[in-house]
Amino acid sequence: MNHYQKINNLVGFLLFLIAGVVYWLTMEPTVSFWDCGEFISAADKLQVGHQPGAPLFLMIGKLFSLLAAGDVTKIAYWMNFSSVIFSAATVMFLYWTITLIASKLYKQEKTTADVLTVVATGVVGALAFTFSDTFWFSAVEAEVYSLSILFTALVFWAILKWESKTDDRWLVLIAFVIGLSIGVHLLSLLAIPAVVLVYYFKKTTKPTTFGIIKAIGVAGLIWVIVQFVIIQYFVLLAARFDLFFVNTLGFGFGYGAITFILLLAASITYAIYYSIKHKKYNLNLSMICLTFVLFGFSSYFLIIIRADAKPSLNLSNPDNAFALYGYLGRTNYGQTPLLYGQTFDAKQIDGKETYTKYRKGKDKYEVSGRGIDVEYDKNLLFPRTYSDKPDHINFYKQWLNLADGETPSFAQNLKFFASYQVGFMYWRYFFWNFVGRQNDNQGQGGYSEGNWITGIKSLDAIRLGSQTNLPPSIVDNEGFNKFYGLPLILGIAGLFFLYRRNRNDTLVITTLFLFTGLAIIVYLNQDPRQVRERDYAYVGSFYAFAIFIGFGVFAIREWLSRFNAPKLSLMVASLVGLLAAPVIMGVQGWGDHNRSGKATALEWAKNYLNSCAPNAILFVTADNDTFPLWYAQEVEGIRTDIRVVNIQYLSDDAYINQMKLKLNKSAALPITMPTEKYVNGVRDYIRYYDYDLKDSVELKDLLAVLTSDNKEDKLPLSDGSYVNFLPSQNFKLTVDSDQLVKTHTISAKDKDKVTPLMEWKYNKDIMYKYDLALLDIIANNNWERPIYFESNVSEDTYAGLGKYLYLEGYALRLLPFKTDPKDTRDKMEKTNSDPMYDNLMNKFDFKSFKTAKYIDPESRRVAQSSWSVSNSLTTNLFMEGKTDKARNILVKSVKEIPLKNYSVDDTINRYQTIQNMYALNETKAANELTNETFEFLNKELTYIASLEPKRFNAYGRDIQVGMYVLSNLHRMAVGYKQTELSDKIAKKFEELQAKFS
C-alpha cells in the first residue's frame, strides 16, 4: 500500500470517528416523534410496520436493540445509535468518494502538496455534509434515512472503485447493495443514472451527447426494471400463480407463489449456465447482477413470514402474495397523477374497470373489488394542481391568485410546479443546508415560517421584508442559522473548477444531484399543506453537492497559486474551506440539532396513557400521535392495559381483526360485526340518504341496518344491485346510570349528572368503515371500559360526540353527562376535574422539558398542549370552589412546563395562565408574566407594524391573536387595579391599532 493510500484510509477512518462523536453527543437518548416509535417497536419484536415496510432496517435494528442487554428503556438508545454508525460511515465513504474523483486530476505521481490538497478536498466536503441540516437531523434518531444514504454512498463509491480497477465484481457488489437497499428505502435506486454514466464514460473513448442521452435512457430502463418489474411485478406474478394454484387447482395458499419463485430461480440458473457455455459475458454479468438484486430483495420474506405470525403490529397484514403486492405498491396512500391528470376542480364523468382486486378468504382468494380508472372532465399535461381536498384547493387559489370558479391553466400549473414544488419544497431545503435557515417552524409559505436566509440583511429583506429589529420568535429560535451563503459559494466554485478539469465527472455528480433531488420532486408530485417538512427525501442531492463543496478547496488553491505561493495557498485554501463550510455549519447548527437529554416524545406518550383510566380504549389519529404510544407500550411495556386504536387503520379488516383479540393486558374490543361484514371491499363506505326519519335512531338499531344483508334494509341502485345506506344522521344511545356506577365510570353521587339518553348528530355524509367500527365499539361497550379520544384534532374525528367529551389529561373521555345549551365552552375547556387533577398532579411528568438541550417544534406543541389542559383544569377547579387544588396545578405547571414564548400563539396560553394567577391572588407572579408576555408581543407586533402593508397583511393571524391577547392583558390589569401596567399596555395597544388600521 503506497504512502497516499495509507493517509487516505487513515483520514477516512478519522472522519468516521469525528462524525460518530458529533452524532453521538447530539443523539436523542430515547424515542423521537414521527415514525421512529413505530420503527423501534417493529424492530424490537420484528413486527410489520406501515407500507412499504423496511425489513432489512428492522433486522439490523433488532441486532442493535440486543445491545440493551434486556433493559427495555435502552432499546431506543441503541437503535438511535445505529443511525449514528450508519451516518458516520456515510461521511467516511463520502470522503473516499471525493478523494477518488480528486485523484483523477493527477495523471502522474502526486507530490506531497498534491496529496494534502486531495485530502483537504475530501475532508472539507465530508465535514460539510456531516454538519448539513438534513443529514444531521436523521443521524441522531432511529429512522431509515441514515442507512438509506449509506447505501447510496456505497453504490456511488463502488462504481468509482470499479472505474479505477475495471473489475466487474464491483458491479455485482453494486447490484447487491441496491437489492439490500430496497429493504430500507428506495433512495439508492436514484443513483443508477450516475452509475450508468460512469460505466459509459469508462467504456467509451469518445463520449457524445447522443451517447450520454442513450446512457441515461438505459439507466431509466434499469430503474424501471428494479422499481416496477422486480419490486412489484415479480410479486404480482407470484400472486397470479398462487391464484391459479389455489382457486383452480385446489392447492393451499402459497404453493403457487413458491412454484413461481422456483421457476424464476431455475430460469436465472439456466441463463447463467447458458451464458457460461456459450461465453456470453454480458448476459452472464447481467444475470449475476439480477441474482444479487434478488438476494438483497429477499429481505422482504421477513414481512410475509412475520405477518403470517400475526404480531401485535401487523399493518395491512401482508401474509400472502396479493397482500404483499399491495403493501409494496403503497396502495393505502392512493394514486397521484404524473404525466396526465385532473385539475383540482375536475368532476368525475366516467370510470373504467381496469383490474380485479383479490383478498385472502378462508379457502380461496376472493374478489375484493375492481380497480377503477376514473375519467375527469378537466385534465392537464403534467398535472401539478390536482388535489381536491378543500384546504388544498384554498392553497392553490391563494398561491396562484385564482378567482373562485377559475380553473388553473397549463401555465399556472407549471407556475405552481416551479414556485411551490421546486422552489418551496426543494430549493428552500437546499438553501437551508448551504445558505442558512430562518427558524425551525413548519413552513407554509409565510414570511416568518421556515424560510431560508443568508444572514445578510439587505439580501434577505428583498424576499422577507425588513431584517432590522427581528422579533424574538426568529432570533431566539435555535434554528436561526446564518451561513451567509458561504457553503453555497464554495460549492459553486468547486463545481466550476471541476467542470473545467473533468467534465465527465462533473456530469456524473450533477446527474446524481438531479436524480436524488429534482427528479424526486417530479415523481412525488406533492400536494400542498404537507404535515411535516420533507427535506429528508432529498438528502442524496445534498450529498452530491457536498462533493462540489470539497472541490471548492481546489478552486481556492488554484486562484491563490497565481501569486506563486503553493504551500501558503494550500494552507489558506484548506482553512478557508473549513471555515466557510463545516465550521460555520457546525457552530450555527449545533443548537437545533443537539437532542441530548431530550425525552419529550416518551414523556408525552406516558402522560397520554396516564390520562386514561385502567383498561381504557383510546382512539387516536395520525402517525405522530400514535407511534410514540405504540413504542411506550410495545417496547417499554407502559400501560399495556390500554388499547390504543388508530381510527384510520380501522378501515383495514386485518386491523379490526386484531382489535377483536386480546393484546398484552388489554382485553378484546367489543366489536360485534362478524368478519364477513367488513372484509376489504365490503362496506368500505356507506353513503347518507335522507330517509325522512323524524326521531333519532338508537345506535344498536342503526348498526343492525348498516350491517344487514337483507334487501329490505338496503337501497336499490339503477343497475339492479343493492347497497347499505345511512338513513339518518341523528343518533342516540340509551344510558343506564346504575351500569355507570357499577363499572366505576362515575361515582354514585354523580348519578344526577347523567343523561338518560345521549343524542348527537353524525357530522358526515359518508360513513367510512372506521366510523362503523368505532360506533360498533361504543354501542356494545356498555360502559364496561372507559373510552377516550385524542384531543386537539379535527372535529370529524369524534363522529359528532364532541359535546359528551371531557378532559382528563391529554385525552378526552366519553361521559354521558347532561349538556347545557347555554354552556358555550369548547370540549377542550370542559374537564372531569377530580380524576384529571389526580392525573396531572400524581401521574404526569414534565421533567424532560428541563433536561432537553433543545425543544423542537413537536415538543413545543406538547408544551403548548400541556399549558392548555393545565389552564382549563385550573380555571374549572377555581370555578368549582376547589381553590387549593387549582393553586397546586398552577404551581406545578409554572415550575415544570416552559413559559417561554416561541410564537405569538403561545401567548394565548400565557394570558389564560395570567388570568388564573390573578384569580388565585398570585398578583406578583401574574404581573411578572404579564410583563414578559407584553414585551414579547411588543417586539413581535412592532416588527410586523414596521413592514410595508403588503407584507404585514400576510401576518394577519399573528396580528389578530397578538392584539386579542394585549386587549385581554389590559382588561385584566384594569380589573385587578394594576394601573401602571394597564397604562403601559393601553398605550402600546392604541399605537399598534393605529398602525394596523
CSV table of C-alpha atoms in Angstrom, one decimal, residues 166-552:
chain,number,residue,atom,x,y,z
A,166,THR,CA,-12.2,-2.1,-14.0
A,167,ASP,CA,-13.2,-5.3,-12.1
A,168,ASP,CA,-16.8,-6.2,-12.7
A,169,ARG,CA,-17.1,-7.7,-9.2
A,170,TRP,CA,-17.7,-4.1,-8.1
A,171,LEU,CA,-20.8,-4.1,-10.4
A,172,VAL,CA,-22.1,-7.3,-8.6
A,173,LEU,CA,-21.5,-5.6,-5.3
A,174,ILE,CA,-23.5,-2.5,-6.5
A,175,ALA,CA,-26.3,-4.8,-7.6
A,176,PHE,CA,-26.3,-6.5,-4.1
A,177,VAL,CA,-26.3,-3.2,-2.3
A,178,ILE,CA,-29.2,-1.9,-4.4
A,179,GLY,CA,-31.1,-5.1,-3.7
A,180,LEU,CA,-30.4,-4.7,0.0
A,181,SER,CA,-31.4,-1.0,0.0
A,182,ILE,CA,-34.9,-2.0,-1.2
A,183,GLY,CA,-35.4,-3.4,2.2
A,184,VAL,CA,-34.6,0.0,3.7
A,185,HIS,CA,-35.7,2.8,1.3
A,186,LEU,CA,-35.6,3.2,-2.5
A,187,LEU,CA,-33.2,6.2,-2.5
A,188,SER,CA,-30.3,4.1,-3.8
A,189,LEU,CA,-32.2,3.4,-7.0
A,190,LEU,CA,-31.8,7.0,-7.9
A,191,ALA,CA,-28.0,6.6,-8.0
A,192,ILE,CA,-28.4,4.2,-11.0
A,193,PRO,CA,-28.2,7.0,-13.7
A,194,ALA,CA,-24.9,8.2,-12.2
A,195,VAL,CA,-23.6,4.6,-12.1
A,196,VAL,CA,-24.5,4.0,-15.7
A,197,LEU,CA,-22.8,7.3,-16.8
A,198,VAL,CA,-19.6,6.3,-15.1
A,199,TYR,CA,-19.8,3.0,-16.9
A,200,TYR,CA,-20.5,4.7,-20.2
A,201,PHE,CA,-17.6,7.2,-19.8
A,202,LYS,CA,-15.2,4.3,-18.9
A,203,LYS,CA,-16.2,2.1,-21.8
A,204,THR,CA,-16.4,4.9,-24.4
A,205,THR,CA,-13.3,6.5,-25.8
A,206,LYS,CA,-15.2,9.5,-27.3
A,207,PRO,CA,-18.4,10.3,-25.4
A,208,THR,CA,-21.1,12.1,-27.4
A,209,THR,CA,-24.2,14.0,-26.5
A,210,PHE,CA,-26.3,11.3,-28.1
A,211,GLY,CA,-24.3,8.6,-26.3
A,212,ILE,CA,-24.9,10.3,-22.9
A,213,ILE,CA,-28.7,10.5,-23.7
A,214,LYS,CA,-28.7,6.8,-24.6
A,215,ALA,CA,-26.9,6.0,-21.3
A,216,ILE,CA,-29.5,8.0,-19.3
A,217,GLY,CA,-32.1,6.1,-21.2
A,218,VAL,CA,-30.5,2.7,-20.3
A,219,ALA,CA,-30.3,3.9,-16.7
A,220,GLY,CA,-34.0,4.7,-16.8
A,221,LEU,CA,-34.8,1.2,-18.2
A,222,ILE,CA,-32.7,-0.4,-15.3
A,223,TRP,CA,-34.6,1.8,-12.8
A,224,VAL,CA,-37.9,0.7,-14.2
A,225,ILE,CA,-36.9,-2.9,-14.1
A,226,VAL,CA,-35.9,-2.7,-10.4
A,227,GLN,CA,-38.6,-0.3,-9.3
A,228,PHE,CA,-41.6,-2.0,-11.1
A,229,VAL,CA,-40.6,-5.3,-12.6
A,230,ILE,CA,-38.6,-6.7,-9.7
A,231,ILE,CA,-40.2,-5.0,-6.7
A,232,GLN,CA,-43.8,-5.1,-7.9
A,233,TYR,CA,-44.5,-7.3,-10.9
A,234,PHE,CA,-42.4,-10.3,-9.8
A,235,VAL,CA,-44.6,-10.2,-6.7
A,236,LEU,CA,-47.8,-9.8,-8.8
A,237,LEU,CA,-46.8,-12.8,-11.0
A,238,ALA,CA,-46.2,-14.8,-7.8
A,239,ALA,CA,-49.7,-13.7,-6.7
A,240,ARG,CA,-51.2,-14.7,-10.1
A,241,PHE,CA,-49.6,-18.1,-9.9
A,242,ASP,CA,-50.9,-18.5,-6.4
A,243,LEU,CA,-54.4,-17.5,-7.6
A,244,PHE,CA,-54.3,-20.3,-10.2
A,245,PHE,CA,-53.0,-22.9,-7.8
A,246,VAL,CA,-55.4,-22.1,-5.1
A,247,ASN,CA,-58.7,-21.3,-6.9
A,248,THR,CA,-58.2,-23.6,-9.9
A,249,LEU,CA,-56.0,-26.5,-8.8
A,250,GLY,CA,-57.2,-26.6,-5.2
A,251,PHE,CA,-53.8,-26.2,-3.6
A,252,GLY,CA,-53.2,-24.4,-0.3
A,253,PHE,CA,-52.2,-20.8,-0.1
A,254,GLY,CA,-48.5,-20.1,-1.0
A,255,TYR,CA,-47.9,-23.1,-3.2
A,256,GLY,CA,-48.3,-21.2,-6.4
A,257,ALA,CA,-46.0,-18.4,-5.2
A,258,ILE,CA,-43.4,-20.9,-4.2
A,259,THR,CA,-43.7,-22.5,-7.6
A,260,PHE,CA,-43.1,-19.1,-9.3
A,261,ILE,CA,-40.0,-18.5,-7.2
A,262,LEU,CA,-38.6,-21.9,-8.1
A,263,LEU,CA,-39.4,-21.3,-11.8
A,264,LEU,CA,-37.7,-17.9,-11.6
A,265,ALA,CA,-34.7,-19.3,-9.9
A,266,ALA,CA,-34.5,-22.1,-12.5
A,267,SER,CA,-34.8,-19.7,-15.3
A,268,ILE,CA,-32.0,-17.5,-14.0
A,269,THR,CA,-29.8,-20.5,-13.3
A,270,TYR,CA,-30.3,-21.8,-16.8
A,271,ALA,CA,-29.5,-18.3,-18.2
A,272,ILE,CA,-26.2,-18.2,-16.2
A,273,TYR,CA,-25.4,-21.8,-17.4
A,274,TYR,CA,-26.2,-20.8,-21.0
A,275,SER,CA,-24.0,-17.7,-20.8
A,276,ILE,CA,-21.1,-19.7,-19.5
A,277,LYS,CA,-21.4,-22.4,-22.0
A,278,HIS,CA,-21.7,-20.0,-24.9
A,279,LYS,CA,-19.3,-17.4,-23.5
A,280,LYS,CA,-21.9,-14.6,-23.3
A,281,TYR,CA,-20.1,-12.4,-20.9
A,282,ASN,CA,-22.6,-9.5,-20.7
A,283,LEU,CA,-25.5,-12.0,-20.3
A,284,ASN,CA,-23.6,-13.7,-17.6
A,285,LEU,CA,-22.9,-10.4,-15.8
A,286,SER,CA,-26.5,-9.2,-16.1
A,287,MET,CA,-27.9,-12.5,-14.7
A,288,ILE,CA,-25.5,-12.5,-11.8
A,289,CYS,CA,-26.3,-8.9,-11.0
A,290,LEU,CA,-30.1,-9.7,-11.2
A,291,THR,CA,-29.5,-12.6,-8.9
A,292,PHE,CA,-27.8,-10.4,-6.3
A,293,VAL,CA,-30.5,-7.8,-6.6
A,294,LEU,CA,-33.0,-10.5,-5.8
A,295,PHE,CA,-30.8,-11.8,-2.9
A,296,GLY,CA,-31.0,-8.3,-1.4
A,297,PHE,CA,-34.7,-8.0,-2.1
A,298,SER,CA,-35.3,-11.3,-0.3
A,299,SER,CA,-35.3,-9.4,3.0
A,300,TYR,CA,-39.0,-9.0,2.3
A,301,PHE,CA,-39.6,-12.6,3.2
A,302,LEU,CA,-39.4,-11.2,6.8
A,303,ILE,CA,-42.6,-9.2,6.1
A,304,ILE,CA,-44.7,-12.1,4.8
A,305,ILE,CA,-43.3,-14.5,7.5
A,306,ARG,CA,-44.0,-12.1,10.4
A,307,ALA,CA,-47.4,-11.1,9.0
A,308,ASP,CA,-48.4,-14.7,9.0
A,309,ALA,CA,-47.3,-14.9,12.7
A,310,LYS,CA,-49.9,-12.2,13.4
A,311,PRO,CA,-47.8,-9.9,15.7
A,312,SER,CA,-49.4,-7.1,17.6
A,313,LEU,CA,-48.2,-4.6,15.0
A,314,ASN,CA,-49.2,-6.1,11.7
A,315,LEU,CA,-50.3,-3.2,9.4
A,316,SER,CA,-52.0,-4.3,6.2
A,317,ASN,CA,-51.4,-8.0,7.1
A,318,PRO,CA,-49.3,-8.8,4.0
A,319,ASP,CA,-49.4,-12.6,4.7
A,320,ASN,CA,-50.0,-13.6,1.1
A,321,ALA,CA,-48.7,-12.6,-2.4
A,322,PHE,CA,-51.7,-10.3,-3.2
A,323,ALA,CA,-51.5,-8.5,0.1
A,324,LEU,CA,-47.7,-8.2,-0.3
A,325,TYR,CA,-48.1,-6.7,-3.8
A,326,GLY,CA,-50.5,-4.1,-2.4
A,327,TYR,CA,-48.1,-3.5,0.5
A,328,LEU,CA,-45.1,-2.9,-1.8
A,329,GLY,CA,-47.3,-0.7,-4.1
A,330,ARG,CA,-48.3,1.6,-1.2
A,331,THR,CA,-52.0,1.2,-2.1
A,332,ASN,CA,-53.0,2.8,1.2
A,333,TYR,CA,-51.6,6.1,0.0
A,334,GLY,CA,-53.7,6.4,-3.1
A,335,GLN,CA,-52.6,7.3,-6.6
A,336,THR,CA,-51.1,10.6,-7.8
A,337,PRO,CA,-51.3,11.7,-11.4
A,338,LEU,CA,-47.9,12.3,-13.1
A,339,LEU,CA,-47.9,12.8,-16.8
A,340,TYR,CA,-51.6,13.5,-17.4
A,341,GLY,CA,-54.4,14.0,-15.0
A,342,GLN,CA,-57.2,16.1,-13.5
A,343,THR,CA,-57.2,19.6,-12.1
A,344,PHE,CA,-58.4,20.3,-8.5
A,345,ASP,CA,-61.9,21.4,-9.7
A,346,ALA,CA,-62.4,18.5,-12.1
A,347,LYS,CA,-65.6,16.3,-11.9
A,348,GLN,CA,-65.7,12.6,-12.4
A,349,ILE,CA,-67.5,11.8,-15.7
A,350,ASP,CA,-66.8,8.1,-16.1
A,351,GLY,CA,-64.8,5.2,-14.7
A,352,LYS,CA,-63.5,2.0,-16.3
A,353,GLU,CA,-62.6,-1.2,-14.5
A,354,THR,CA,-59.0,-2.0,-15.2
A,355,TYR,CA,-58.2,-4.9,-12.9
A,356,THR,CA,-59.6,-7.2,-10.2
A,357,LYS,CA,-58.6,-6.9,-6.6
A,358,TYR,CA,-58.3,-10.1,-4.5
A,359,ARG,CA,-58.2,-10.8,-0.8
A,360,LYS,CA,-57.4,-14.0,1.0
A,361,GLY,CA,-60.5,-15.9,2.0
A,362,LYS,CA,-60.9,-18.9,4.2
A,363,ASP,CA,-60.0,-21.5,1.5
A,364,LYS,CA,-59.7,-19.4,-1.7
A,365,TYR,CA,-58.9,-16.0,-2.9
A,366,GLU,CA,-62.0,-13.8,-3.1
A,367,VAL,CA,-62.7,-10.8,-5.3
A,368,SER,CA,-62.5,-7.7,-3.1
A,369,GLY,CA,-63.2,-5.0,-5.7
A,370,ARG,CA,-62.2,-3.6,-9.0
A,371,GLY,CA,-59.5,-1.2,-9.9
A,372,ILE,CA,-61.2,1.9,-11.4
A,373,ASP,CA,-59.6,4.2,-13.9
A,374,VAL,CA,-61.5,7.4,-13.3
A,375,GLU,CA,-62.1,9.9,-16.2
A,376,TYR,CA,-62.4,13.6,-15.4
A,377,ASP,CA,-63.9,16.5,-17.4
A,378,LYS,CA,-60.8,18.8,-16.8
A,379,ASN,CA,-57.3,17.5,-17.4
A,380,LEU,CA,-53.8,18.8,-17.9
A,381,LEU,CA,-50.5,17.5,-19.1
A,382,PHE,CA,-48.0,17.2,-16.3
A,383,PRO,CA,-50.7,17.9,-13.6
A,384,ARG,CA,-49.5,19.6,-10.5
A,385,THR,CA,-52.7,21.2,-9.2
A,386,TYR,CA,-54.7,18.0,-8.8
A,387,SER,CA,-55.8,17.6,-5.2
A,388,ASP,CA,-59.5,18.2,-4.4
A,389,LYS,CA,-59.2,18.4,-0.6
A,390,PRO,CA,-60.8,21.7,0.5
A,391,ASP,CA,-57.7,23.1,2.2
A,392,HIS,CA,-55.5,22.2,-0.8
A,393,ILE,CA,-58.0,23.9,-3.1
A,394,ASN,CA,-57.8,27.1,-1.0
A,395,PHE,CA,-54.0,26.8,-1.0
A,396,TYR,CA,-53.9,26.5,-4.8
A,397,LYS,CA,-56.1,29.6,-5.2
A,398,GLN,CA,-54.1,31.6,-2.7
A,399,TRP,CA,-50.7,30.6,-4.2
A,400,LEU,CA,-51.7,31.2,-7.8
A,401,ASN,CA,-54.2,34.1,-7.2
A,402,LEU,CA,-57.0,32.2,-8.7
A,403,ALA,CA,-60.5,33.5,-8.6
A,404,ASP,CA,-63.4,31.4,-7.3
A,405,GLY,CA,-64.5,29.1,-10.2
A,406,GLU,CA,-61.3,29.6,-12.1
A,407,THR,CA,-59.6,26.5,-13.4
A,408,PRO,CA,-55.8,26.6,-13.5
A,409,SER,CA,-54.3,26.9,-16.9
A,410,PHE,CA,-51.3,24.9,-18.1
A,411,ALA,CA,-49.1,27.9,-17.5
A,412,GLN,CA,-50.4,28.4,-13.9
A,413,ASN,CA,-50.0,24.6,-13.4
A,414,LEU,CA,-46.3,25.0,-14.4
A,415,LYS,CA,-46.0,28.1,-12.2
A,416,PHE,CA,-47.1,26.0,-9.2
A,417,PHE,CA,-44.6,23.3,-10.1
A,418,ALA,CA,-41.8,25.8,-10.4
A,419,SER,CA,-42.6,28.1,-7.5
A,420,TYR,CA,-44.1,25.7,-4.9
A,421,GLN,CA,-43.0,22.1,-5.7
A,422,VAL,CA,-39.5,23.0,-6.9
A,423,GLY,CA,-38.9,26.4,-5.3
A,424,PHE,CA,-40.6,25.9,-1.9
A,425,MET,CA,-40.4,22.2,-1.5
A,426,TYR,CA,-36.8,21.7,-2.8
A,427,TRP,CA,-34.7,24.8,-3.2
A,428,ARG,CA,-35.8,26.1,0.2
A,429,TYR,CA,-34.5,22.9,1.8
A,430,PHE,CA,-31.3,23.0,-0.3
A,431,PHE,CA,-30.7,26.6,0.9
A,432,TRP,CA,-31.4,25.6,4.5
A,433,ASN,CA,-28.4,23.3,4.2
A,434,PHE,CA,-25.9,25.5,2.4
A,435,VAL,CA,-27.1,29.2,2.8
A,436,GLY,CA,-28.9,29.5,6.1
A,437,ARG,CA,-32.2,29.0,7.9
A,438,GLN,CA,-34.7,31.4,9.4
A,439,ASN,CA,-36.1,29.1,12.1
A,440,ASP,CA,-37.3,25.6,12.7
A,441,ASN,CA,-41.0,26.3,12.2
A,442,GLN,CA,-43.1,24.4,9.7
A,443,GLY,CA,-43.2,26.4,6.5
A,444,GLN,CA,-46.4,27.0,4.7
A,445,GLY,CA,-45.4,30.0,2.6
A,446,GLY,CA,-45.5,32.8,5.1
A,447,TYR,CA,-42.7,35.3,5.7
A,448,SER,CA,-41.8,34.1,9.2
A,449,GLU,CA,-42.0,30.3,8.9
A,450,GLY,CA,-39.1,28.1,8.0
A,451,ASN,CA,-37.7,30.2,5.2
A,452,TRP,CA,-34.1,30.1,4.0
A,453,ILE,CA,-32.0,33.2,4.8
A,454,THR,CA,-28.4,34.2,4.2
A,455,GLY,CA,-27.9,36.3,7.3
A,456,ILE,CA,-27.1,39.3,5.0
A,457,LYS,CA,-29.9,41.6,5.9
A,458,SER,CA,-30.2,43.6,2.7
A,459,LEU,CA,-30.5,40.4,0.6
A,460,ASP,CA,-33.0,38.7,2.9
A,461,ALA,CA,-35.1,41.8,3.1
A,462,ILE,CA,-35.8,41.6,-0.6
A,463,ARG,CA,-37.8,38.3,-0.1
A,464,LEU,CA,-38.9,38.5,3.6
A,465,GLY,CA,-39.2,42.2,4.4
A,466,SER,CA,-37.1,44.2,6.8
A,467,GLN,CA,-34.5,42.3,8.8
A,468,THR,CA,-33.9,45.1,11.2
A,469,ASN,CA,-35.1,44.5,14.8
A,470,LEU,CA,-36.2,41.0,14.1
A,471,PRO,CA,-38.6,39.6,16.7
A,472,PRO,CA,-37.7,37.0,19.3
A,473,SER,CA,-39.7,34.3,17.5
A,474,ILE,CA,-37.0,34.4,14.9
A,475,VAL,CA,-33.7,35.5,16.5
A,476,ASP,CA,-34.3,33.4,19.7
A,477,ASN,CA,-35.2,30.3,17.8
A,478,GLU,CA,-32.5,27.7,17.8
A,479,GLY,CA,-33.0,27.1,14.1
A,480,PHE,CA,-31.9,30.7,13.3
A,481,ASN,CA,-28.8,29.6,11.4
A,482,LYS,CA,-26.8,32.2,9.4
A,483,PHE,CA,-24.2,30.7,7.0
A,484,TYR,CA,-24.1,33.8,4.8
A,485,GLY,CA,-24.3,31.6,1.8
A,486,LEU,CA,-20.6,30.6,2.2
A,487,PRO,CA,-21.1,26.8,1.7
A,488,LEU,CA,-23.1,27.5,-1.4
A,489,ILE,CA,-20.5,29.8,-2.8
A,490,LEU,CA,-17.7,27.3,-2.0
A,491,GLY,CA,-19.8,24.5,-3.8
A,492,ILE,CA,-20.4,26.6,-6.9
A,493,ALA,CA,-16.7,27.4,-7.0
A,494,GLY,CA,-15.9,23.7,-6.8
A,495,LEU,CA,-18.5,22.9,-9.5
A,496,PHE,CA,-16.9,25.4,-11.9
A,497,PHE,CA,-13.4,24.2,-11.1
A,498,LEU,CA,-14.2,20.5,-11.6
A,499,TYR,CA,-16.1,21.3,-14.8
A,500,ARG,CA,-13.0,22.9,-16.3
A,501,ARG,CA,-10.8,20.0,-15.2
A,502,ASN,CA,-13.1,16.9,-15.6
A,503,ARG,CA,-16.4,17.5,-17.4
A,504,ASN,CA,-17.3,13.8,-17.3
A,505,ASP,CA,-17.1,13.6,-13.5
A,506,THR,CA,-18.9,16.9,-13.2
A,507,LEU,CA,-21.8,15.5,-15.3
A,508,VAL,CA,-21.8,12.3,-13.2
A,509,ILE,CA,-22.1,14.2,-9.9
A,510,THR,CA,-24.7,16.6,-11.4
A,511,THR,CA,-26.7,13.6,-12.6
A,512,LEU,CA,-26.6,12.2,-9.0
A,513,PHE,CA,-27.6,15.6,-7.7
A,514,LEU,CA,-30.6,16.0,-10.1
A,515,PHE,CA,-31.9,12.5,-9.8
A,516,THR,CA,-31.8,12.4,-6.0
A,517,GLY,CA,-33.3,15.9,-5.8
A,518,LEU,CA,-35.4,17.5,-8.5
A,519,ALA,CA,-36.4,14.1,-10.1
A,520,ILE,CA,-38.0,13.1,-6.8
A,521,ILE,CA,-40.0,16.4,-6.9
A,522,VAL,CA,-41.4,15.4,-10.3
A,523,TYR,CA,-42.1,11.8,-9.2
A,524,LEU,CA,-43.7,12.6,-5.9
A,525,ASN,CA,-45.9,15.4,-7.2
A,526,GLN,CA,-46.5,16.7,-3.7
A,527,ASP,CA,-49.8,18.4,-2.8
A,528,PRO,CA,-49.7,21.4,-0.5
A,529,ARG,CA,-50.1,21.6,3.3
A,530,GLN,CA,-47.7,18.7,4.0
A,531,VAL,CA,-47.9,17.6,7.6
A,532,ARG,CA,-44.2,18.0,8.1
A,533,GLU,CA,-41.1,19.3,6.3
A,534,ARG,CA,-40.0,16.8,3.6
A,535,ASP,CA,-36.3,17.7,3.2
A,536,TYR,CA,-35.2,14.2,4.3
A,537,ALA,CA,-36.3,12.9,0.9
A,538,TYR,CA,-33.6,14.9,-0.9
A,539,VAL,CA,-30.6,14.1,1.2
A,540,GLY,CA,-29.0,12.3,-1.7
A,541,SER,CA,-28.8,15.6,-3.7
A,542,PHE,CA,-27.3,17.4,-0.7
A,543,TYR,CA,-24.7,14.6,-0.5
A,544,ALA,CA,-23.8,15.2,-4.2
A,545,PHE,CA,-23.5,19.0,-3.6
A,546,ALA,CA,-21.1,18.3,-0.7
A,547,ILE,CA,-18.7,16.8,-3.2
A,548,PHE,CA,-18.6,20.1,-5.1
A,549,ILE,CA,-18.0,21.9,-1.7
A,550,GLY,CA,-15.0,19.8,-1.3
A,551,PHE,CA,-13.6,20.8,-4.7
A,552,GLY,CA,-14.0,24.4,-3.6
